[in-house]
Amino acid sequence: MGNIKERVAYLQGLTQGLNLSSHSSEGKLLINIIDVLDDMAEEFNKIQMVQDDLETFVESLDEDLSDLEEEVYEDTGAEDSVEMQCPSCRETVSFASDLLEEDDDVEVSCPHCGETVYDSALEIDVMDVDDQANRHVASDIRYGIHPGL
């Protein structure tokens, strides 16, 4: 923008060096054109200053928003989740582990094919043996849970 201002100042110097008269038609026209150019250069300069201030403000806002996002979303990543494979399309489906402990009936569907991946309404019979490492699942488990679990 400074370059435009310099060029207008040069034109003003030329008009003074040429001794253009403000009484002649051509002189009035050139002097007024150069005055308009000077006003336009000044307005461009003001617009550039406002633009610079606006860019600084937007950068500050972006930094503040980034800080806020880090604060708000830092706890959501710490949530325990369960990953299961969809029995139909074999895609991995993740959901909050809290859903496994819900008292109400909960059903999780695959977002890719819509097939049910987990359904809490289905009962699973698990018999505990003295040794926790040896769990025996009842023979009817294949009817009570999806193969992805």
GROMACS .gro file of N, CA and C in nm:
model
  447
    1MET      N    1   0.081  -0.119   0.000
    1MET     CA    2   0.000   0.000   0.000
    1MET      C    3   0.086   0.126   0.000
    2GLY      N    4   0.199   0.117   0.065
    2GLY     CA    5   0.288   0.232   0.069
    2GLY      C    6   0.334   0.271  -0.070
    3ASN      N    7   0.347   0.174  -0.158
    3ASN     CA    8   0.389   0.199  -0.295
    3ASN      C    9   0.288   0.286  -0.369
    4ILE      N   10   0.160   0.264  -0.348
    4ILE     CA   11   0.056   0.345  -0.413
    4ILE      C   12   0.064   0.489  -0.364
    5LYS      N   13   0.082   0.503  -0.234
    5LYS     CA   14   0.092   0.637  -0.176
    5LYS      C   15   0.213   0.711  -0.235
    6GLU      N   16   0.323   0.642  -0.251
    6GLU     CA   17   0.443   0.703  -0.310
    6GLU      C   18   0.420   0.743  -0.454
    7ARG      N   19   0.352   0.660  -0.528
    7ARG     CA   20   0.326   0.689  -0.670
    7ARG      C   21   0.232   0.809  -0.685
    8VAL      N   22   0.135   0.821  -0.597
    8VAL     CA   23   0.045   0.938  -0.601
    8VAL      C   24   0.123   1.063  -0.564
    9ALA      N   25   0.211   1.053  -0.466
    9ALA     CA   26   0.293   1.169  -0.429
    9ALA      C   27   0.382   1.210  -0.546
   10TYR      N   28   0.434   1.115  -0.621
   10TYR     CA   29   0.515   1.144  -0.739
   10TYR      C   30   0.431   1.219  -0.844
   11LEU      N   31   0.307   1.171  -0.865
   11LEU     CA   32   0.219   1.240  -0.960
   11LEU      C   33   0.187   1.382  -0.915
   12GLN      N   34   0.169   1.402  -0.785
   12GLN     CA   35   0.145   1.537  -0.734
   12GLN      C   36   0.267   1.626  -0.760
   13GLY      N   37   0.385   1.569  -0.742
   13GLY     CA   38   0.508   1.646  -0.771
   13GLY      C   39   0.518   1.681  -0.917
   14LEU      N   40   0.479   1.589  -1.005
   14LEU     CA   41   0.482   1.618  -1.149
   14LEU      C   42   0.389   1.733  -1.186
   15THR      N   43   0.269   1.732  -1.127
   15THR     CA   44   0.174   1.840  -1.158
   15THR      C   45   0.228   1.975  -1.113
   16GLN      N   46   0.297   1.976  -0.999
   16GLN     CA   47   0.354   2.102  -0.952
   16GLN      C   48   0.473   2.141  -1.039
   17GLY      N   49   0.553   2.042  -1.083
   17GLY     CA   50   0.668   2.070  -1.168
   17GLY      C   51   0.629   2.116  -1.307
   18LEU      N   52   0.516   2.072  -1.355
   18LEU     CA   53   0.469   2.110  -1.487
   18LEU      C   54   0.395   2.244  -1.485
   19ASN      N   55   0.380   2.298  -1.366
   19ASN     CA   56   0.308   2.423  -1.348
   19ASN      C   57   0.168   2.417  -1.411
   20LEU      N   58   0.097   2.309  -1.381
   20LEU     CA   59  -0.040   2.298  -1.430
   20LEU      C   60  -0.125   2.401  -1.358
   21SER      N   61  -0.201   2.468  -1.431
   21SER     CA   62  -0.285   2.573  -1.375
   21SER      C   63  -0.420   2.513  -1.336
   22SER      N   64  -0.468   2.550  -1.221
   22SER     CA   65  -0.601   2.504  -1.180
   22SER      C   66  -0.709   2.585  -1.249
   23HIS      N   67  -0.666   2.680  -1.336
   23HIS     CA   68  -0.763   2.761  -1.409
   23HIS      C   69  -0.796   2.698  -1.545
   24SER      N   70  -0.706   2.616  -1.598
   24SER     CA   71  -0.734   2.553  -1.727
   24SER      C   72  -0.816   2.425  -1.705
   25SER      N   73  -0.887   2.383  -1.805
   25SER     CA   74  -0.972   2.264  -1.796
   25SER      C   75  -0.890   2.139  -1.772
   26GLU      N   76  -0.779   2.126  -1.847
   26GLU     CA   77  -0.694   2.007  -1.833
   26GLU      C   78  -0.627   2.004  -1.697
   27GLY      N   79  -0.585   2.119  -1.649
   27GLY     CA   80  -0.520   2.128  -1.518
   27GLY      C   81  -0.613   2.090  -1.405
   28LYS      N   82  -0.737   2.142  -1.410
   28LYS     CA   83  -0.837   2.108  -1.309
   28LYS      C   84  -0.861   1.957  -1.307
   29LEU      N   85  -0.873   1.900  -1.427
   29LEU     CA   86  -0.901   1.756  -1.438
   29LEU      C   87  -0.787   1.675  -1.378
   30LEU      N   88  -0.665   1.703  -1.415
   30LEU     CA   89  -0.551   1.627  -1.362
   30LEU      C   90  -0.534   1.645  -1.212
   31ILE      N   91  -0.549   1.765  -1.163
   31ILE     CA   92  -0.534   1.791  -1.019
   31ILE      C   93  -0.642   1.716  -0.941
   32ASN      N   94  -0.766   1.717  -0.991
   32ASN     CA   95  -0.875   1.646  -0.923
   32ASN      C   96  -0.856   1.495  -0.930
   33ILE      N   97  -0.807   1.445  -1.042
   33ILE     CA   98  -0.781   1.300  -1.053
   33ILE      C   99  -0.674   1.259  -0.952
   34ILE      N  100  -0.570   1.338  -0.942
   34ILE     CA  101  -0.463   1.305  -0.848
   34ILE      C  102  -0.512   1.317  -0.704
   35ASP      N  103  -0.599   1.414  -0.675
   35ASP     CA  104  -0.656   1.424  -0.540
   35ASP      C  105  -0.741   1.301  -0.507
   36VAL      N  106  -0.818   1.255  -0.606
   36VAL     CA  107  -0.899   1.134  -0.586
   36VAL      C  108  -0.808   1.013  -0.563
   37LEU      N  109  -0.702   1.003  -0.642
   37LEU     CA  110  -0.606   0.894  -0.623
   37LEU      C  111  -0.543   0.899  -0.483
   38ASP      N  112  -0.514   1.018  -0.435
   38ASP     CA  113  -0.457   1.033  -0.301
   38ASP      C  114  -0.557   0.987  -0.195
   39ASP      N  115  -0.683   1.025  -0.211
   39ASP     CA  116  -0.788   0.982  -0.117
   39ASP      C  117  -0.804   0.830  -0.119
   40MET      N  118  -0.799   0.774  -0.240
   40MET     CA  119  -0.812   0.627  -0.252
   40MET      C  120  -0.693   0.556  -0.187
   41ALA      N  121  -0.575   0.608  -0.207
   41ALA     CA  122  -0.457   0.548  -0.144
   41ALA      C  123  -0.468   0.554   0.008
   42GLU      N  124  -0.520   0.664   0.060
   42GLU     CA  125  -0.540   0.678   0.205
   42GLU      C  126  -0.642   0.575   0.255
   43GLU      N  127  -0.752   0.558   0.181
   43GLU     CA  128  -0.853   0.459   0.218
   43GLU      C  129  -0.796   0.317   0.213
   44PHE      N  130  -0.716   0.286   0.111
   44PHE     CA  131  -0.651   0.155   0.103
   44PHE      C  132  -0.563   0.132   0.225
   45ASN      N  133  -0.493   0.236   0.265
   45ASN     CA  134  -0.406   0.226   0.382
   45ASN      C  135  -0.488   0.195   0.508
   46LYS      N  136  -0.602   0.264   0.524
   46LYS     CA  137  -0.690   0.239   0.639
   46LYS      C  138  -0.745   0.095   0.636
   47ILE      N  139  -0.785   0.051   0.518
   47ILE     CA  140  -0.839  -0.086   0.503
   47ILE      C  141  -0.732  -0.188   0.540
   48GLN      N  142  -0.608  -0.164   0.497
   48GLN     CA  143  -0.498  -0.255   0.530
   48GLN      C  144  -0.475  -0.261   0.681
   49MET      N  145  -0.482  -0.147   0.749
   49MET     CA  146  -0.463  -0.145   0.895
   49MET      C  147  -0.576  -0.222   0.964
   50VAL      N  148  -0.699  -0.203   0.919
   50VAL     CA  149  -0.813  -0.275   0.977
   50VAL      C  150  -0.799  -0.425   0.951
   51GLN      N  151  -0.755  -0.460   0.831
   51GLN     CA  152  -0.735  -0.601   0.796
   51GLN      C  153  -0.629  -0.664   0.886
   52ASP      N  154  -0.520  -0.594   0.910
   52ASP     CA  155  -0.416  -0.645   0.998
   52ASP      C  156  -0.469  -0.666   1.139
   53ASP      N  157  -0.548  -0.570   1.189
   53ASP     CA  158  -0.607  -0.585   1.322
   53ASP      C  159  -0.703  -0.704   1.327
   54LEU      N  160  -0.780  -0.720   1.221
   54LEU     CA  161  -0.875  -0.832   1.214
   54LEU      C  162  -0.802  -0.966   1.212
   55GLU      N  163  -0.693  -0.975   1.137
   55GLU     CA  164  -0.615  -1.099   1.134
   55GLU      C  165  -0.558  -1.132   1.272
   56THR      N  166  -0.510  -1.031   1.342
   56THR     CA  167  -0.458  -1.052   1.477
   56THR      C  168  -0.569  -1.102   1.569
   57PHE      N  169  -0.687  -1.041   1.559
   57PHE     CA  170  -0.800  -1.082   1.641
   57PHE      C  171  -0.841  -1.226   1.613
   58VAL      N  172  -0.849  -1.263   1.485
   58VAL     CA  173  -0.889  -1.399   1.447
   58VAL      C  174  -0.786  -1.501   1.496
   59GLU      N  175  -0.658  -1.469   1.486
   59GLU     CA  176  -0.554  -1.559   1.537
   59GLU      C  177  -0.567  -1.578   1.688
   60SER      N  178  -0.596  -1.469   1.759
   60SER     CA  179  -0.616  -1.477   1.904
   60SER      C  180  -0.738  -1.563   1.937
   61LEU      N  181  -0.846  -1.543   1.862
   61LEU     CA  182  -0.967  -1.623   1.882
   61LEU      C  183  -0.941  -1.770   1.856
   62ASP      N  184  -0.863  -1.799   1.752
   62ASP     CA  185  -0.830  -1.938   1.718
   62ASP      C  186  -0.750  -2.002   1.830
   63GLU      N  187  -0.655  -1.929   1.887
   63GLU     CA  188  -0.576  -1.983   1.998
   63GLU      C  189  -0.664  -2.010   2.119
   64ASP      N  190  -0.754  -1.914   2.150
   64ASP     CA  191  -0.845  -1.932   2.263
   64ASP      C  192  -0.937  -2.052   2.242
   65LEU      N  193  -0.985  -2.068   2.120
   65LEU     CA  194  -1.073  -2.182   2.090
   65LEU      C  195  -0.997  -2.313   2.103
   66SER      N  196  -0.873  -2.316   2.059
   66SER     CA  197  -0.792  -2.437   2.072
   66SER      C  198  -0.772  -2.473   2.219
   67ASP      N  199  -0.744  -2.372   2.302
   67ASP     CA  200  -0.728  -2.396   2.445
   67ASP      C  201  -0.857  -2.449   2.506
   68LEU      N  202  -0.969  -2.391   2.467
   68LEU     CA  203  -1.099  -2.435   2.519
   68LEU      C  204  -1.130  -2.577   2.476
   69GLU      N  205  -1.102  -2.611   2.350
   69GLU     CA  206  -1.125  -2.747   2.302
   69GLU      C  207  -1.042  -2.847   2.380
   70GLU      N  208  -0.917  -2.813   2.410
   70GLU     CA  209  -0.832  -2.903   2.487
   70GLU      C  210  -0.889  -2.926   2.626
   71GLU      N  211  -0.940  -2.820   2.688
   71GLU     CA  212  -0.998  -2.834   2.821
   71GLU      C  213  -1.125  -2.917   2.820
   72VAL      N  214  -1.213  -2.891   2.724
   72VAL     CA  215  -1.343  -2.957   2.719
   72VAL      C  216  -1.329  -3.102   2.677
   73TYR      N  217  -1.247  -3.129   2.577
   73TYR     CA  218  -1.241  -3.262   2.520
   73TYR      C  219  -1.133  -3.351   2.577
   74GLU      N  220  -1.054  -3.302   2.674
   74GLU     CA  221  -0.949  -3.387   2.728
   74GLU      C  222  -1.006  -3.503   2.809
   75ASP      N  223  -1.121  -3.483   2.874
   75ASP     CA  224  -1.180  -3.589   2.956
   75ASP      C  225  -1.251  -3.695   2.871
   76THR      N  226  -1.297  -3.659   2.753
   76THR     CA  227  -1.372  -3.755   2.673
   76THR      C  228  -1.282  -3.866   2.620
   77GLY      N  229  -1.155  -3.837   2.598
   77GLY     CA  230  -1.063  -3.939   2.549
   77GLY      C  231  -1.026  -4.040   2.656
   78ALA      N  232  -1.040  -4.002   2.783
   78ALA     CA  233  -1.002  -4.090   2.894
   78ALA      C  234  -1.110  -4.194   2.923
   79GLU      N  235  -1.226  -4.180   2.863
   79GLU     CA  236  -1.337  -4.272   2.888
   79GLU      C  237  -1.301  -4.412   2.837
   80ASP      N  238  -1.335  -4.513   2.917
   80ASP     CA  239  -1.310  -4.651   2.876
   80ASP      C  240  -1.407  -4.688   2.765
   81SER      N  241  -1.356  -4.762   2.670
   81SER     CA  242  -1.442  -4.803   2.560
   81SER      C  243  -1.421  -4.951   2.532
   82VAL      N  244  -1.518  -5.006   2.464
   82VAL     CA  245  -1.516  -5.147   2.427
   82VAL      C  246  -1.515  -5.153   2.275
   83GLU      N  247  -1.433  -5.238   2.222
   83GLU     CA  248  -1.430  -5.258   2.077
   83GLU      C  249  -1.478  -5.399   2.047
   84MET      N  250  -1.569  -5.407   1.951
   84MET     CA  251  -1.622  -5.537   1.911
   84MET      C  252  -1.620  -5.544   1.759
   85GLN      N  253  -1.614  -5.664   1.709
   85GLN     CA  254  -1.617  -5.683   1.565
   85GLN      C  255  -1.760  -5.715   1.524
   86CYS      N  256  -1.808  -5.646   1.423
   86CYS     CA  257  -1.943  -5.670   1.374
   86CYS      C  258  -1.949  -5.810   1.313
   87PRO      N  259  -2.051  -5.889   1.351
   87PRO     CA  260  -2.061  -6.025   1.298
   87PRO      C  261  -2.095  -6.027   1.149
   88SER      N  262  -2.148  -5.920   1.098
   88SER     CA  263  -2.189  -5.918   0.958
   88SER      C  264  -2.078  -5.866   0.866
   89CYS      N  265  -2.030  -5.743   0.893
   89CYS     CA  266  -1.934  -5.682   0.800
   89CYS      C  267  -1.790  -5.687   0.851
   90ARG      N  268  -1.769  -5.735   0.971
   90ARG     CA  269  -1.636  -5.751   1.032
   90ARG      C  270  -1.564  -5.619   1.060
   91GLU      N  271  -1.637  -5.508   1.060
   91GLU     CA  272  -1.579  -5.378   1.097
   91GLU      C  273  -1.572  -5.369   1.249
   92THR      N  274  -1.475  -5.295   1.299
   92THR     CA  275  -1.461  -5.275   1.443
   92THR      C  276  -1.554  -5.164   1.487
   93VAL      N  277  -1.632  -5.189   1.592
   93VAL     CA  278  -1.728  -5.094   1.646
   93VAL      C  279  -1.686  -5.063   1.789
   94SER      N  280  -1.672  -4.934   1.822
   94SER     CA  281  -1.634  -4.891   1.957
   94SER      C  282  -1.752  -4.824   2.024
   95PHE      N  283  -1.768  -4.849   2.154
   95PHE     CA  284  -1.870  -4.780   2.232
   95PHE      C  285  -1.826  -4.776   2.377
   96ALA      N  286  -1.887  -4.690   2.455
   96ALA     CA  287  -1.850  -4.670   2.595
   96ALA      C  288  -1.875  -4.796   2.676
   97SER      N  289  -1.781  -4.830   2.761
   97SER     CA  290  -1.795  -4.950   2.843
   97SER      C  291  -1.907  -4.937   2.945
   98ASP      N  292  -1.948  -4.814   2.974
   98ASP     CA  293  -2.058  -4.793   3.068
   98ASP      C  294  -2.188  -4.856   3.018
   99LEU      N  295  -2.201  -4.872   2.888
   99LEU     CA  296  -2.323  -4.933   2.832
   99LEU      C  297  -2.338  -5.079   2.876
  100LEU      N  298  -2.226  -5.144   2.905
  100LEU     CA  299  -2.233  -5.284   2.948
  100LEU      C  300  -2.294  -5.298   3.087
  101GLU      N  301  -2.290  -5.193   3.166
  101GLU     CA  302  -2.339  -5.197   3.304
  101GLU      C  303  -2.478  -5.135   3.321
  102GLU      N  304  -2.540  -5.092   3.212
  102GLU     CA  305  -2.672  -5.030   3.218
  102GLU      C  306  -2.777  -5.130   3.263
  103ASP      N  307  -2.873  -5.084   3.344
  103ASP     CA  308  -2.985  -5.168   3.386
  103ASP      C  309  -3.090  -5.179   3.276
  104ASP      N  310  -3.103  -5.076   3.196
  104ASP     CA  311  -3.200  -5.077   3.086
  104ASP      C  312  -3.145  -5.160   2.970
  105ASP      N  313  -3.236  -5.196   2.881
  105ASP     CA  314  -3.194  -5.269   2.762
  105ASP      C  315  -3.116  -5.175   2.670
  106VAL      N  316  -2.997  -5.218   2.630
  106VAL     CA  317  -2.912  -5.139   2.543
  106VAL      C  318  -2.876  -5.223   2.422
  107GLU      N  319  -2.886  -5.162   2.307
  107GLU     CA  320  -2.850  -5.230   2.184
  107GLU      C  321  -2.754  -5.140   2.106
  108VAL      N  322  -2.640  -5.195   2.066
  108VAL     CA  323  -2.542  -5.121   1.987
  108VAL      C  324  -2.542  -5.178   1.847
  109SER      N  325  -2.561  -5.089   1.750
  109SER     CA  326  -2.564  -5.130   1.610
  109SER      C  327  -2.437  -5.085   1.539
  110CYS      N  328  -2.400  -5.159   1.439
  110CYS     CA  329  -2.284  -5.126   1.357
  110CYS      C  330  -2.317  -5.003   1.272
  111PRO      N  331  -2.234  -4.899   1.276
  111PRO     CA  332  -2.263  -4.781   1.195
  111PRO      C  333  -2.244  -4.805   1.046
  112HIS      N  334  -2.177  -4.914   1.009
  112HIS     CA  335  -2.151  -4.941   0.869
  112HIS      C  336  -2.265  -5.018   0.802
  113CYS      N  337  -2.312  -5.125   0.869
  113CYS     CA  338  -2.414  -5.209   0.806
  113CYS      C  339  -2.546  -5.210   0.882
  114GLY      N  340  -2.549  -5.160   1.006
  114GLY     CA  341  -2.672  -5.155   1.084
  114GLY      C  342  -2.701  -5.280   1.163
  115GLU      N  343  -2.617  -5.382   1.153
  115GLU     CA  344  -2.635  -5.508   1.225
  115GLU      C  345  -2.613  -5.484   1.375
  116THR      N  346  -2.687  -5.558   1.460
  116THR     CA  347  -2.671  -5.546   1.603
  116THR      C  348  -2.540  -5.612   1.645
  117VAL      N  349  -2.458  -5.535   1.717
  117VAL     CA  350  -2.329  -5.583   1.764
  117VAL      C  351  -2.339  -5.627   1.910
  118TYR      N  352  -2.416  -5.554   1.991
  118TYR     CA  353  -2.433  -5.587   2.132
  118TYR      C  354  -2.577  -5.561   2.171
  119ASP      N  355  -2.636  -5.656   2.245
  119ASP     CA  356  -2.772  -5.640   2.293
  119ASP      C  357  -2.775  -5.687   2.438
  120SER      N  358  -2.802  -5.595   2.532
  120SER     CA  359  -2.801  -5.631   2.674
  120SER      C  360  -2.922  -5.714   2.714
  121ALA      N  361  -3.024  -5.721   2.631
  121ALA     CA  362  -3.143  -5.798   2.663
  121ALA      C  363  -3.116  -5.948   2.656
  122LEU      N  364  -3.015  -5.988   2.582
  122LEU     CA  365  -2.981  -6.129   2.571
  122LEU      C  366  -2.907  -6.173   2.697
  123GLU      N  367  -2.948  -6.283   2.756
  123GLU     CA  368  -2.889  -6.333   2.879
  123GLU      C  369  -2.768  -6.421   2.851
  124ILE      N  370  -2.669  -6.409   2.938
  124ILE     CA  371  -2.551  -6.494   2.929
  124ILE      C  372  -2.538  -6.566   3.063
  125ASP      N  373  -2.529  -6.699   3.058
  125ASP     CA  374  -2.511  -6.776   3.181
  125ASP      C  375  -2.363  -6.807   3.196
  126VAL      N  376  -2.304  -6.755   3.303
  126VAL     CA  377  -2.164  -6.782   3.331
  126VAL      C  378  -2.158  -6.847   3.468
  127MET      N  379  -2.094  -6.964   3.475
  127MET     CA  380  -2.079  -7.033   3.603
  127MET      C  381  -1.936  -7.014   3.649
  128ASP      N  382  -1.920  -6.959   3.770
  128ASP     CA  383  -1.786  -6.939   3.825
  128ASP      C  384  -1.735  -7.068   3.885
  129VAL      N  385  -1.610  -7.095   3.859
  129VAL     CA  386  -1.541  -7.208   3.917
  129VAL      C  387  -1.444  -7.150   4.018
  130ASP      N  388  -1.393  -7.232   4.112
  130ASP     CA  389  -1.305  -7.180   4.216
  130ASP      C  390  -1.188  -7.101   4.157
  131ASP      N  391  -1.132  -7.149   4.053
  131ASP     CA  392  -1.019  -7.081   3.990
  131ASP      C  393  -1.075  -6.978   3.891
  132GLN      N  394  -1.049  -6.850   3.916
  132GLN     CA  395  -1.102  -6.744   3.830
  132GLN      C  396  -1.049  -6.754   3.687
  133ALA      N  397  -0.934  -6.813   3.670
  133ALA     CA  398  -0.876  -6.824   3.536
  133ALA      C  399  -0.954  -6.921   3.451
  134ASN      N  400  -1.025  -7.016   3.515
  134ASN     CA  401  -1.101  -7.116   3.440
  134ASN      C  402  -1.249  -7.083   3.449
  135ARG      N  403  -1.297  -7.005   3.358
  135ARG     CA  404  -1.440  -6.975   3.354
  135ARG      C  405  -1.506  -7.067   3.252
  136HIS      N  406  -1.621  -7.115   3.288
  136HIS     CA  407  -1.694  -7.202   3.196
  136HIS      C  408  -1.821  -7.130   3.153
  137VAL      N  409  -1.838  -7.116   3.026
  137VAL     CA  410  -1.956  -7.050   2.973
  137VAL      C  411  -2.054  -7.159   2.933
  138ALA      N  412  -2.178  -7.140   2.969
  138ALA     CA  413  -2.282  -7.240   2.942
  138ALA      C  414  -2.288  -7.271   2.793
  139SER      N  415  -2.333  -7.391   2.764
  139SER     CA  416  -2.333  -7.439   2.626
  139SER      C  417  -2.430  -7.360   2.538
  140ASP      N  418  -2.524  -7.290   2.600
  140ASP     CA  419  -2.620  -7.217   2.517
  140ASP      C  420  -2.575  -7.073   2.491
  141ILE      N  421  -2.447  -7.044   2.509
  141ILE     CA  422  -2.401  -6.907   2.489
  141ILE      C  423  -2.415  -6.862   2.344
  142ARG      N  424  -2.404  -6.951   2.252
  142ARG     CA  425  -2.413  -6.910   2.113
  142ARG      C  426  -2.551  -6.853   2.080
  143TYR      N  427  -2.649  -6.882   2.163
  143TYR     CA  428  -2.782  -6.826   2.141
  143TYR      C  429  -2.800  -6.695   2.217
  144GLY      N  430  -2.709  -6.663   2.309
  144GLY     CA  431  -2.728  -6.548   2.395
  144GLY      C  432  -2.641  -6.428   2.361
  145ILE      N  433  -2.541  -6.445   2.278
  145ILE     CA  434  -2.454  -6.333   2.250
  145ILE      C  435  -2.402  -6.340   2.107
  146HIS      N  436  -2.373  -6.225   2.052
  146HIS     CA  437  -2.320  -6.220   1.915
  146HIS      C  438  -2.176  -6.265   1.913
  147PRO      N  439  -2.132  -6.323   1.802
  147PRO     CA  440  -1.995  -6.375   1.794
  147PRO      C  441  -1.890  -6.266   1.807
  148GLY      N  442  -1.926  -6.140   1.789
  148GLY     CA  443  -1.828  -6.032   1.800
  148GLY      C  444  -1.787  -6.001   1.943
  149LEU      N  445  -1.859  -6.051   2.040
  149LEU     CA  446  -1.832  -6.017   2.180
  149LEU      C  447  -1.725  -6.101   2.238
   0.00000   0.00000   0.00000
